[in-house]
Short mmCIF file of C-alpha atoms in Angstrom, two decimals:
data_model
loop_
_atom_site.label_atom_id
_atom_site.label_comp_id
_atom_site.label_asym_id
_atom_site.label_seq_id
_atom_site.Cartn_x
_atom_site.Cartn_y
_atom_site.Cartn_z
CA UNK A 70 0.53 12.55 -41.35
CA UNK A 71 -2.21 12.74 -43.72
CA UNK A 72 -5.08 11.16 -41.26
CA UNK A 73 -5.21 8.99 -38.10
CA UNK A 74 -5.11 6.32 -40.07
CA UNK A 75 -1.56 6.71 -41.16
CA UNK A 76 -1.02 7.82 -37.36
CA UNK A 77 -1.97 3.96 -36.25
CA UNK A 78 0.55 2.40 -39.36
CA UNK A 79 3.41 4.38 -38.06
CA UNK A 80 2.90 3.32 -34.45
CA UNK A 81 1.85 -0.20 -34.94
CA UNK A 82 5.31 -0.30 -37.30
CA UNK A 83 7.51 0.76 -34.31
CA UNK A 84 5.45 -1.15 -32.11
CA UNK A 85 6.20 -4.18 -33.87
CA UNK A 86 10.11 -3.29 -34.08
CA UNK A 87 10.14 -2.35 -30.26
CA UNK A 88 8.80 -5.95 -29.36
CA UNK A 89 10.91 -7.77 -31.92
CA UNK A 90 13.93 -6.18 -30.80
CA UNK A 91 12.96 -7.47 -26.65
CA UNK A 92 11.95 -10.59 -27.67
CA UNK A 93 14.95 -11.71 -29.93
CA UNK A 94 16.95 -11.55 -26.33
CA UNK A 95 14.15 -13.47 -24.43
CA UNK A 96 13.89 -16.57 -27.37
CA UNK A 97 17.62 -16.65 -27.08
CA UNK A 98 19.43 -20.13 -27.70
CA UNK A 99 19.57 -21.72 -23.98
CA UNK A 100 15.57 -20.47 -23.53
CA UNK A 101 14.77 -21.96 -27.45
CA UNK A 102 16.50 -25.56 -25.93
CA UNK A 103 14.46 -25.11 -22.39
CA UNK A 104 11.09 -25.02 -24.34
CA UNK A 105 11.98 -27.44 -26.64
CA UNK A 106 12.24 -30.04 -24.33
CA UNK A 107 9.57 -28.56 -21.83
CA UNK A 108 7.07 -28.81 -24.92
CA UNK A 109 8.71 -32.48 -25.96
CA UNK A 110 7.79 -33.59 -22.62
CA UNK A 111 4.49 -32.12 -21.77
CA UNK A 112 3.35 -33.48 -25.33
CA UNK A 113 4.75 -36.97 -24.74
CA UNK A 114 2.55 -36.78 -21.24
CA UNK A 115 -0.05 -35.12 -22.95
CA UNK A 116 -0.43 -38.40 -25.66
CA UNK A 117 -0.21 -40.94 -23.34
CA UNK A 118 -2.66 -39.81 -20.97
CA UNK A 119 -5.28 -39.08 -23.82
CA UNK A 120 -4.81 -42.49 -24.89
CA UNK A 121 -5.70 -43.93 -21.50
CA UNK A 122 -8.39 -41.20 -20.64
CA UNK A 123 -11.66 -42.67 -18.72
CA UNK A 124 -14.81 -41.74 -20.72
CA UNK A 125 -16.41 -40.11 -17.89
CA UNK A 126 -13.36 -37.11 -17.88
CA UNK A 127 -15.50 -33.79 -18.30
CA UNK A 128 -13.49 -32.50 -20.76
CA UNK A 129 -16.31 -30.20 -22.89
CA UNK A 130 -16.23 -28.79 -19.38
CA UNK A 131 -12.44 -28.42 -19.43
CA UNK A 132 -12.88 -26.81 -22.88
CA UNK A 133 -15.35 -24.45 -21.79
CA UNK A 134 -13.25 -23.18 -18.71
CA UNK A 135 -10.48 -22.58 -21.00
CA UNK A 136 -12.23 -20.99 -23.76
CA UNK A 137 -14.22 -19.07 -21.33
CA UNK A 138 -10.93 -17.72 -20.27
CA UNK A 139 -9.04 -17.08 -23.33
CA UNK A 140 -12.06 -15.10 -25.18
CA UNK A 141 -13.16 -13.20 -22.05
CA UNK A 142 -9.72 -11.95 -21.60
CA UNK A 143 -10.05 -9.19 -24.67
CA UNK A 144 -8.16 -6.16 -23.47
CA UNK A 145 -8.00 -3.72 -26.79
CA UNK A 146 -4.51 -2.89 -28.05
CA UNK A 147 -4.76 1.09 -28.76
CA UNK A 148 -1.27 1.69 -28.87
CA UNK A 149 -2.35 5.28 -27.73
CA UNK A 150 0.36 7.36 -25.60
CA UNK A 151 -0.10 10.28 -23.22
CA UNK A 152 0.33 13.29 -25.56
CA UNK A 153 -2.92 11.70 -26.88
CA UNK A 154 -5.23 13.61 -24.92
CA UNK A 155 -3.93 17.00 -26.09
CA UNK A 156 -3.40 16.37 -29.71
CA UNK A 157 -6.62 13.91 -30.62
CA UNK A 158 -9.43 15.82 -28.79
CA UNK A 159 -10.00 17.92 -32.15
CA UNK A 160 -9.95 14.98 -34.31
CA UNK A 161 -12.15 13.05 -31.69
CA UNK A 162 -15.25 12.79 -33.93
CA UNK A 163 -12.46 11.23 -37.18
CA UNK A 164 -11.14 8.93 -34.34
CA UNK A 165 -12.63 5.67 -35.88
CA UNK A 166 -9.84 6.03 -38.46
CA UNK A 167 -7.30 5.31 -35.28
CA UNK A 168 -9.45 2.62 -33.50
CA UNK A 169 -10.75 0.46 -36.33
CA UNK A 170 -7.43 -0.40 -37.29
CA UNK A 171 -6.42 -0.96 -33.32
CA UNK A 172 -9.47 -3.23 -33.03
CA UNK A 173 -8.61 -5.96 -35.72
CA UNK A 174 -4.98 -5.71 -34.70
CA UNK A 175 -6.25 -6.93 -31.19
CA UNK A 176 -8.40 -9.45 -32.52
CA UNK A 177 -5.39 -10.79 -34.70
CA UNK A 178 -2.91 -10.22 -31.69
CA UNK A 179 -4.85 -12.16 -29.23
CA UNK A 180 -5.58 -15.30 -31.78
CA UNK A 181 -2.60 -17.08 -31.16
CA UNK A 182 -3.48 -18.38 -27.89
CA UNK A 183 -7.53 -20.37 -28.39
CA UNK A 184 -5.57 -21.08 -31.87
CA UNK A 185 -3.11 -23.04 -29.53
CA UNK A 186 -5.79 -24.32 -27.49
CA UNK A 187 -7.73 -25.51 -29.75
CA UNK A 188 -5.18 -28.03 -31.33
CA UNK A 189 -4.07 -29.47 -27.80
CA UNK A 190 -7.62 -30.23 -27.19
CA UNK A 191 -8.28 -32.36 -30.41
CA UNK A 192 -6.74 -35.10 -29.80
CA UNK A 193 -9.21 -35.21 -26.59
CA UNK A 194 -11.96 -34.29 -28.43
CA UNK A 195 -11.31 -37.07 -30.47
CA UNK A 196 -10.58 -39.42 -27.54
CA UNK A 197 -13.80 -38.35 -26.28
CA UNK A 198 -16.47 -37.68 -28.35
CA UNK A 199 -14.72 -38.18 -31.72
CA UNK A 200 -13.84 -35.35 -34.79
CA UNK A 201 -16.94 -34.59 -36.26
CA UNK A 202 -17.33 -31.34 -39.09
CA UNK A 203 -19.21 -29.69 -36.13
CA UNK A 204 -16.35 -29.97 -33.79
CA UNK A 205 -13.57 -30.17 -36.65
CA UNK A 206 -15.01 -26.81 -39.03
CA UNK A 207 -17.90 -25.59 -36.51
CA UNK A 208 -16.42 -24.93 -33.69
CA UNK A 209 -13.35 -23.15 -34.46
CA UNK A 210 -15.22 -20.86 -36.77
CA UNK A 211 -17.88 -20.04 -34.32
CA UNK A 212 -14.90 -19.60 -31.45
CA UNK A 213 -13.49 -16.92 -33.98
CA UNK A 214 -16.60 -15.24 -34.20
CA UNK A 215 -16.40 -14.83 -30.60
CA UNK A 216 -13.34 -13.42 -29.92
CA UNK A 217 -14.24 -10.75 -32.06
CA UNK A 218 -17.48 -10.34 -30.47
CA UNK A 219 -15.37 -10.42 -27.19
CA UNK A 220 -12.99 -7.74 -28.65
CA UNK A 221 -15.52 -5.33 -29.74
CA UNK A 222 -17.84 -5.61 -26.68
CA UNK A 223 -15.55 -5.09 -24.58
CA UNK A 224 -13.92 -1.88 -26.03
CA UNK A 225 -17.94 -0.81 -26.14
CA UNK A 226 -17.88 -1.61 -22.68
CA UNK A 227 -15.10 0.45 -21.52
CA UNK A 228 -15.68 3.48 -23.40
CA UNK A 229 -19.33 3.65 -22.07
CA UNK A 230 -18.58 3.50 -18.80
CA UNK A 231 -14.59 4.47 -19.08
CA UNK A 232 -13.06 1.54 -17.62
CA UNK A 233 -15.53 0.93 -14.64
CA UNK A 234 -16.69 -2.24 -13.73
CA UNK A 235 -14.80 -3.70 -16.37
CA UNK A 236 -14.46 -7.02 -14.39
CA UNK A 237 -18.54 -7.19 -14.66
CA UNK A 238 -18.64 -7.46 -18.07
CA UNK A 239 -15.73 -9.20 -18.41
CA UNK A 240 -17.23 -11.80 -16.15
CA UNK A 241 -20.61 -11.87 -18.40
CA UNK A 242 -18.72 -12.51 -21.36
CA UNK A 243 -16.72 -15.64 -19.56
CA UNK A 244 -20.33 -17.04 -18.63
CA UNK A 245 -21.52 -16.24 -22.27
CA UNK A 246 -18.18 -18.02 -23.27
CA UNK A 247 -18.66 -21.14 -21.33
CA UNK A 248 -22.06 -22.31 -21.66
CA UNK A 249 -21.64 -21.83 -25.26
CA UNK A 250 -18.87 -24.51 -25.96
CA UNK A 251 -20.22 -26.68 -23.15
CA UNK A 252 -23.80 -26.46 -24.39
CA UNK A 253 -21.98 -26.83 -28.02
CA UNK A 254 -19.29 -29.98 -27.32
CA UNK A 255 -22.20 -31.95 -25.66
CA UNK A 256 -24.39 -31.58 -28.62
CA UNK A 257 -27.47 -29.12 -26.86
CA UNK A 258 -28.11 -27.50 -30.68
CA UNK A 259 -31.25 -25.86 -29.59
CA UNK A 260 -29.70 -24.08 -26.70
CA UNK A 261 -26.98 -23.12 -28.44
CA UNK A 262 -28.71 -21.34 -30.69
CA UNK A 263 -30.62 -19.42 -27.75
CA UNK A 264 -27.53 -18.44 -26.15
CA UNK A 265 -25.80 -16.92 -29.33
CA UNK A 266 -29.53 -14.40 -29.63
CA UNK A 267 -28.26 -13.54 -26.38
CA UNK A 268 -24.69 -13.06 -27.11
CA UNK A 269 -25.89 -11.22 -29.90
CA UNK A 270 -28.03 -9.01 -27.75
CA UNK A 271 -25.60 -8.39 -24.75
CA UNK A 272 -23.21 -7.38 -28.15
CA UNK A 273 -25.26 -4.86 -29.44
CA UNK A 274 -26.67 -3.75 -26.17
CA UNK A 275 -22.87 -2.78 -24.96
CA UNK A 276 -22.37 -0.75 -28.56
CA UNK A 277 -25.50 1.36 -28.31
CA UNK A 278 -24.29 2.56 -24.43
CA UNK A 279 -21.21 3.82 -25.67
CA UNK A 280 -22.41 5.74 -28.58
CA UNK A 281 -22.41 9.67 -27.95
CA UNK A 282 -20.15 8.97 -25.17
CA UNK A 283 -16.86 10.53 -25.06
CA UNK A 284 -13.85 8.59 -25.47
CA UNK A 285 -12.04 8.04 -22.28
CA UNK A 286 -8.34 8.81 -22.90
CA UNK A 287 -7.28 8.82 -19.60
CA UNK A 288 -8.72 5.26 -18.97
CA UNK A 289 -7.73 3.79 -22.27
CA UNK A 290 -3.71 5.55 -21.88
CA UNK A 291 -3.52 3.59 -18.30
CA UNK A 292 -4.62 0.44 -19.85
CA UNK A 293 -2.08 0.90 -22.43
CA UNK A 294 0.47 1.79 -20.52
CA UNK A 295 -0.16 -0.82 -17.98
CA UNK A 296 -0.09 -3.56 -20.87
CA UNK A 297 3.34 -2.17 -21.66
CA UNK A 298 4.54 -2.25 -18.21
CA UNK A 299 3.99 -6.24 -18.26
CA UNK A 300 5.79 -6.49 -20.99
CA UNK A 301 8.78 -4.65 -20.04
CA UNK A 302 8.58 -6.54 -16.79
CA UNK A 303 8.78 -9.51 -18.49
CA UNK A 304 11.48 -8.46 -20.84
CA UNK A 305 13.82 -7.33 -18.27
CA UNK A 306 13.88 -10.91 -16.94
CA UNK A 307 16.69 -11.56 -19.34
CA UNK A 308 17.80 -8.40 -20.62
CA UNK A 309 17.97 -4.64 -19.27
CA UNK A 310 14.99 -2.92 -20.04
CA UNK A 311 15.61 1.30 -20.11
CA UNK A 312 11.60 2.11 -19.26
CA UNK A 313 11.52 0.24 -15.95
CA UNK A 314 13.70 0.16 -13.34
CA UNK A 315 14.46 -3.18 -11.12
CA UNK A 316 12.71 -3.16 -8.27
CA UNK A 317 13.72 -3.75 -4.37
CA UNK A 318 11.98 -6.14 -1.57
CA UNK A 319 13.44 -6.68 2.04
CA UNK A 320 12.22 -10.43 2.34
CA UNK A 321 13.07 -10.03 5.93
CA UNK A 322 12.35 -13.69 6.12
CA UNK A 323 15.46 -14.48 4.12
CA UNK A 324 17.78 -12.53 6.55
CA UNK A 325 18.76 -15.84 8.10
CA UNK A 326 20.62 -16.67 4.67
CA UNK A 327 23.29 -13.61 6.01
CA UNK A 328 23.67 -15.29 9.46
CA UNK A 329 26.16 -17.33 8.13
CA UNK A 330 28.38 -14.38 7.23
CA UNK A 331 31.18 -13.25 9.24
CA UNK A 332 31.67 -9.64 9.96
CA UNK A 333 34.76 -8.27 8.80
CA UNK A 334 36.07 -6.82 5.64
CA UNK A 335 36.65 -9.64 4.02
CA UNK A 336 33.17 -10.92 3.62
CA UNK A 337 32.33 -7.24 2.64
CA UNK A 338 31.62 -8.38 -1.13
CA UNK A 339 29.92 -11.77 0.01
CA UNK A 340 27.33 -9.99 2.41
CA UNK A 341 26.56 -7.23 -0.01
CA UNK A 342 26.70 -9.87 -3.20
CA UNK A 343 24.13 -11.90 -1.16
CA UNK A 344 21.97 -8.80 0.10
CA UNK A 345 22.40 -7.89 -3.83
CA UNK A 346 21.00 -11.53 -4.68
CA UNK A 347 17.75 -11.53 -2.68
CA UNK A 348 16.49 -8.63 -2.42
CA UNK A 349 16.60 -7.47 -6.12
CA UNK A 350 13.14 -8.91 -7.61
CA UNK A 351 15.37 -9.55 -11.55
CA UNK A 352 17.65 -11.95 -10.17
CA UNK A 353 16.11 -13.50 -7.22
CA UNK A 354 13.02 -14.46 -9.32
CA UNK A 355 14.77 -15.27 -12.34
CA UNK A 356 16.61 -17.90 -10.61
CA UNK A 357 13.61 -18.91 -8.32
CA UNK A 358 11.82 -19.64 -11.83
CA UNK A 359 14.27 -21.33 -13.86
CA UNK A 360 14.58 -23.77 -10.81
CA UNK A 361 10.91 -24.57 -10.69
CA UNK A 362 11.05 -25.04 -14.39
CA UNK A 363 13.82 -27.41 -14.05
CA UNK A 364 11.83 -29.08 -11.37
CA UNK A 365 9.07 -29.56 -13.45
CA UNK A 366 10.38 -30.64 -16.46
CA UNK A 367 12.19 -33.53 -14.58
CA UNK A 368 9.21 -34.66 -13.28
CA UNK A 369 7.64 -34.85 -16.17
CA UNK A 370 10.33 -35.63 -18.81
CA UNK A 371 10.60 -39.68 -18.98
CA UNK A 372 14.01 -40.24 -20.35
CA UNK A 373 17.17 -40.24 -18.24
CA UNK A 374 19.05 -38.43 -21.16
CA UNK A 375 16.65 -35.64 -21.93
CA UNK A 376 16.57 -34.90 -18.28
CA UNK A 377 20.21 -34.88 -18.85
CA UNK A 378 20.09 -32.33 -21.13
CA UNK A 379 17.49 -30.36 -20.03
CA UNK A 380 18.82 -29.86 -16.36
CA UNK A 381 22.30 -29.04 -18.06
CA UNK A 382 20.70 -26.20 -20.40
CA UNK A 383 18.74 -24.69 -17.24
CA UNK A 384 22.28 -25.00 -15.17
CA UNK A 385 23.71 -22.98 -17.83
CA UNK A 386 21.18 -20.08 -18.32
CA UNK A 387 20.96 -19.89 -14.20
CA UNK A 388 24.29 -19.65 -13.71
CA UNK A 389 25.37 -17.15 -16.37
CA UNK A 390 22.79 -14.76 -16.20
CA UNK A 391 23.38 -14.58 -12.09
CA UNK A 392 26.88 -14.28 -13.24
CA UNK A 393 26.44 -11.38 -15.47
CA UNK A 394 23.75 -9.73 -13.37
CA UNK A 395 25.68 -9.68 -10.13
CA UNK A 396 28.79 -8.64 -11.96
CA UNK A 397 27.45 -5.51 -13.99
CA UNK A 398 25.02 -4.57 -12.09
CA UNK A 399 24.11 -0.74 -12.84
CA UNK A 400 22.64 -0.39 -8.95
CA UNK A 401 25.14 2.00 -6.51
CA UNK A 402 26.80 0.03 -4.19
CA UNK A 403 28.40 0.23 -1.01
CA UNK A 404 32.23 -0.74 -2.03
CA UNK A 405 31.91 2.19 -4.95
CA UNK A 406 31.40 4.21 -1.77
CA UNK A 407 34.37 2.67 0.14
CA UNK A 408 36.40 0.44 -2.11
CA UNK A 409 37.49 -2.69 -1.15
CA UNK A 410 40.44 -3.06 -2.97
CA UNK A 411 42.28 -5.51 -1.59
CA UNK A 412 39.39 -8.62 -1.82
CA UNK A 413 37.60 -9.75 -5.48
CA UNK A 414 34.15 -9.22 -5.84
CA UNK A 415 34.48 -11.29 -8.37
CA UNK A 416 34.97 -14.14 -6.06
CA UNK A 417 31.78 -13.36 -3.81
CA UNK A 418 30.00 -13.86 -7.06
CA UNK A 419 31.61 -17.36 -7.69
CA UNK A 420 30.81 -18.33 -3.86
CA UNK A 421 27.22 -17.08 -4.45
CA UNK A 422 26.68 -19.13 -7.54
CA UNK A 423 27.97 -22.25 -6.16
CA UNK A 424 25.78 -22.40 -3.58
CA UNK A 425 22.63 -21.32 -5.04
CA UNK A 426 23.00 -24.01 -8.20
CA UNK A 427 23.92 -26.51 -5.92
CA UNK A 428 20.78 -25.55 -3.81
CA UNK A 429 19.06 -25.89 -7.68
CA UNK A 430 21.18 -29.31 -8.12
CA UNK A 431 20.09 -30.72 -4.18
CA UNK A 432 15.99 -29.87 -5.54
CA UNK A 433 15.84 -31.57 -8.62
CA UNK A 434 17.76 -34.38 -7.16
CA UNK A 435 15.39 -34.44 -4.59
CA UNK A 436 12.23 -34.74 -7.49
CA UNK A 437 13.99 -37.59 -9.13
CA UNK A 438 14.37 -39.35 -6.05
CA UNK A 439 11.01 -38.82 -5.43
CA UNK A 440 10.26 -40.07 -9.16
CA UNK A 441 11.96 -43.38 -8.42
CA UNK A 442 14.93 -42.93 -10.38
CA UNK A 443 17.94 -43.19 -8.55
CA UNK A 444 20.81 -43.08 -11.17
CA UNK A 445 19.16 -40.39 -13.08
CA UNK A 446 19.12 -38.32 -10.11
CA UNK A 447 22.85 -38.82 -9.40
CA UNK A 448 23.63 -37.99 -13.29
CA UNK A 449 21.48 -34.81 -12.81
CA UNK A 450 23.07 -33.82 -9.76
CA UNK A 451 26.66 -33.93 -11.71
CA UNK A 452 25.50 -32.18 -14.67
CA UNK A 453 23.91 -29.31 -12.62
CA UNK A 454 27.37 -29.01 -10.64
CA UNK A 455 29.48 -29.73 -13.66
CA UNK A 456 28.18 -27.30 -15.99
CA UNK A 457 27.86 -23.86 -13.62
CA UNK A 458 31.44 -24.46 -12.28
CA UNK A 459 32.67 -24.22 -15.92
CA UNK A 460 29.84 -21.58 -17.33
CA UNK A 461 31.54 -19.46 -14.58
CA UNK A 462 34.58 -20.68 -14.86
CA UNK A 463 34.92 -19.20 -18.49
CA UNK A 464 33.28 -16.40 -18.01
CA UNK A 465 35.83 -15.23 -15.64
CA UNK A 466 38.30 -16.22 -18.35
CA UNK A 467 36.76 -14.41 -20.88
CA UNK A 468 36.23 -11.47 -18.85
CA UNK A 469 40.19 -11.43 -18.28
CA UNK A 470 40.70 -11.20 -21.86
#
């Protein structure tokens, strides 16, 4: 490599292919159906309750909390690694070359989410106080600004201090944040104008503390690495994930869901299938949140044959991904130990599916019942059933083949 420069291209290229390569098994066809509908039916709540919102609702106030959020939140994206500390420390005072580049990729990285914001909350602004050029070209421009400003002063903040009392600044920032686009949505000019000298200040005050100072590898590594961690965590919700390993939780308070079990060989595969089921945190939670998400979205969706739909796609991803993850699981287990030829584990796993989709099926009948639609519940209930009795059902057949 020619400079650190070229360093930051190289990683930020297999960076890019790393995440790519995770997230084209996360957005896979089932999940690309489950948010099409879950955004179909949030926006077709989201429109009709903007069109009968009261004029008293606070929303520069909502606007504020969220932008307050979404700009204070400005972790920098360094993409540095461990061998870092060895192999940079002579190049420490060229080490602009490395964390210029890292900066705007942050500030590009991060954009996507106030970008998002901001066009849900139009049609509120508009609703509310109307689409001005302040609110319309103003505001979006001056919200970019800041997220920028939040990106910068916050790496300034960290290096000063190396990581400490990060949530102090942080918290400044969200106050900065917020009484900017409330002061700005309600039309307070002058104080607006006081607040970004301040903002300015506060900016410039954070850069001059961390010049001369030293960079802090070791706290800027753990942030990176801990970034990295949630994404791998994340990933390995529906796909296996070589960096992390799955981890383990008794839940003692789910031991009552083994009482049921007889003792005896024959149940071997069943107890240890169910032991298997809730206490790993990949498949317990994965099924615990596409429930919930199914819960949700037939609450909210208002047609009987989109909730149709939508509770058959979520039947299908819960049932074969339990399928596949209690079947191949890489984890030792007891009947490798002492096999248990004579009884299909196979079969445990069908058992164990049945009764956890119809436990799925029995919840969201139970929100459409509470919704006040009694034929759509009993339609939902049959689709649920219907649809992880054959996802297994061919699996197994498949598998034979």
């Amino acid at each position: 490599m020619k400079n650190l420069h070229d360093v930051w291209s190289r990683r930020l290229q297999k960076y890019v292919v790393e995440v790519q390569n995770y997230l084209k098994y996360v957005f896979t066809g089932h999940i690309a159906v489950v948010l099409l509908f879950a955004i179909g039916a949030a926006g077709y709540a989201y429109s009709e309750w903007v069109q009968n919102i009261p004029p008293e609702f606070p929303g520069g106030l909502l606007m504020a909390i969220v932008f307050g959020l979404l700009l204070a939140y400005s972790p920098p994206t360094t993409l540095l690694k461990e061998a870092d500390t060895v192999y940079f420390l002579p190049l420490e005072s060229k080490l602009d070359e490395f964390l210029n580049p890292a900066l705007k990729w942050s500030f590009f990285s991060q954009l996507y989410l106030p970008i998002v914001a901001f066009v849900v909350s139009l049609p509120m602004v508009n609703a509310l106080y109307g689409l001005n050029s302040s609110l319309l070209i103003g505001l979006p421009i001056l919200l970019l600004l800041l997220k920028w400003w939040n990106i910068q002063t916050e790496f300034s903040f960290r290096k000063a201090r190396a990581g400490q009392k990060a949530w102090l600044d942080r918290l400044i920032r969200f106050l900065a944040v917020f009484l900017f686009v409330y002061l700005y949505v309600e039309g307070q000019l002058i104080f607006v104008v006081l607040l970004l000298f301040a903002i300015i200040i506060y900016g410039k005050w954070a850069r001059q503390q961390s010049v001369g100072k030293p960079f802090a590898y070791d706290h800027f590594i753990a942030l990176e690495e801990n970034r990295m961690l949630r994404f791998y965590q994340f990933a390995n919700y529906f796909t296996d994930v070589p960096h992390i390993k799955g981890k383990i939780k008794a839940r003692s308070w789910l031991n009552w869901v083994y009482r049921g079990i007889k003792p005896g060989a024959k149940n071997a595969h069943l107890y240890l299938i169910w032991r298997t089921f809730v206490r790993s945190d990949e498949l317990f939670y994965l099924w615990v949140r596409l429930t919930a998400i199914l819960m949700l979205g037939a609450w909210l969706i208002p047609f009987p044959i989109a909730i149709a739909i939508f509770s058959a796609a979520l039947a299908f991803a819960s049932a074969i991904q339990l399928w596949q993850g209690l079947n191949k699981t890489q984890h030792f287990r007891m009947d490798n130990l002492f096999p248990l030829s004579h009884f299909n584990r196979e079969q445990a796993v069908w058992r164990l599916v049945l009764v956890v989709q119809t436990v799925q099926a029995l919840l969201t009948a139970l929100v459409l019942t509470l919704k006040g639609m009694p034929l759509t519940t009993l339609v939902a209930l049959g689709v649920i059933m219907v649809v992880s009795v054959l996802t297994v059902s061919m699996s197994k057949k498949n598998k034979k083949r």
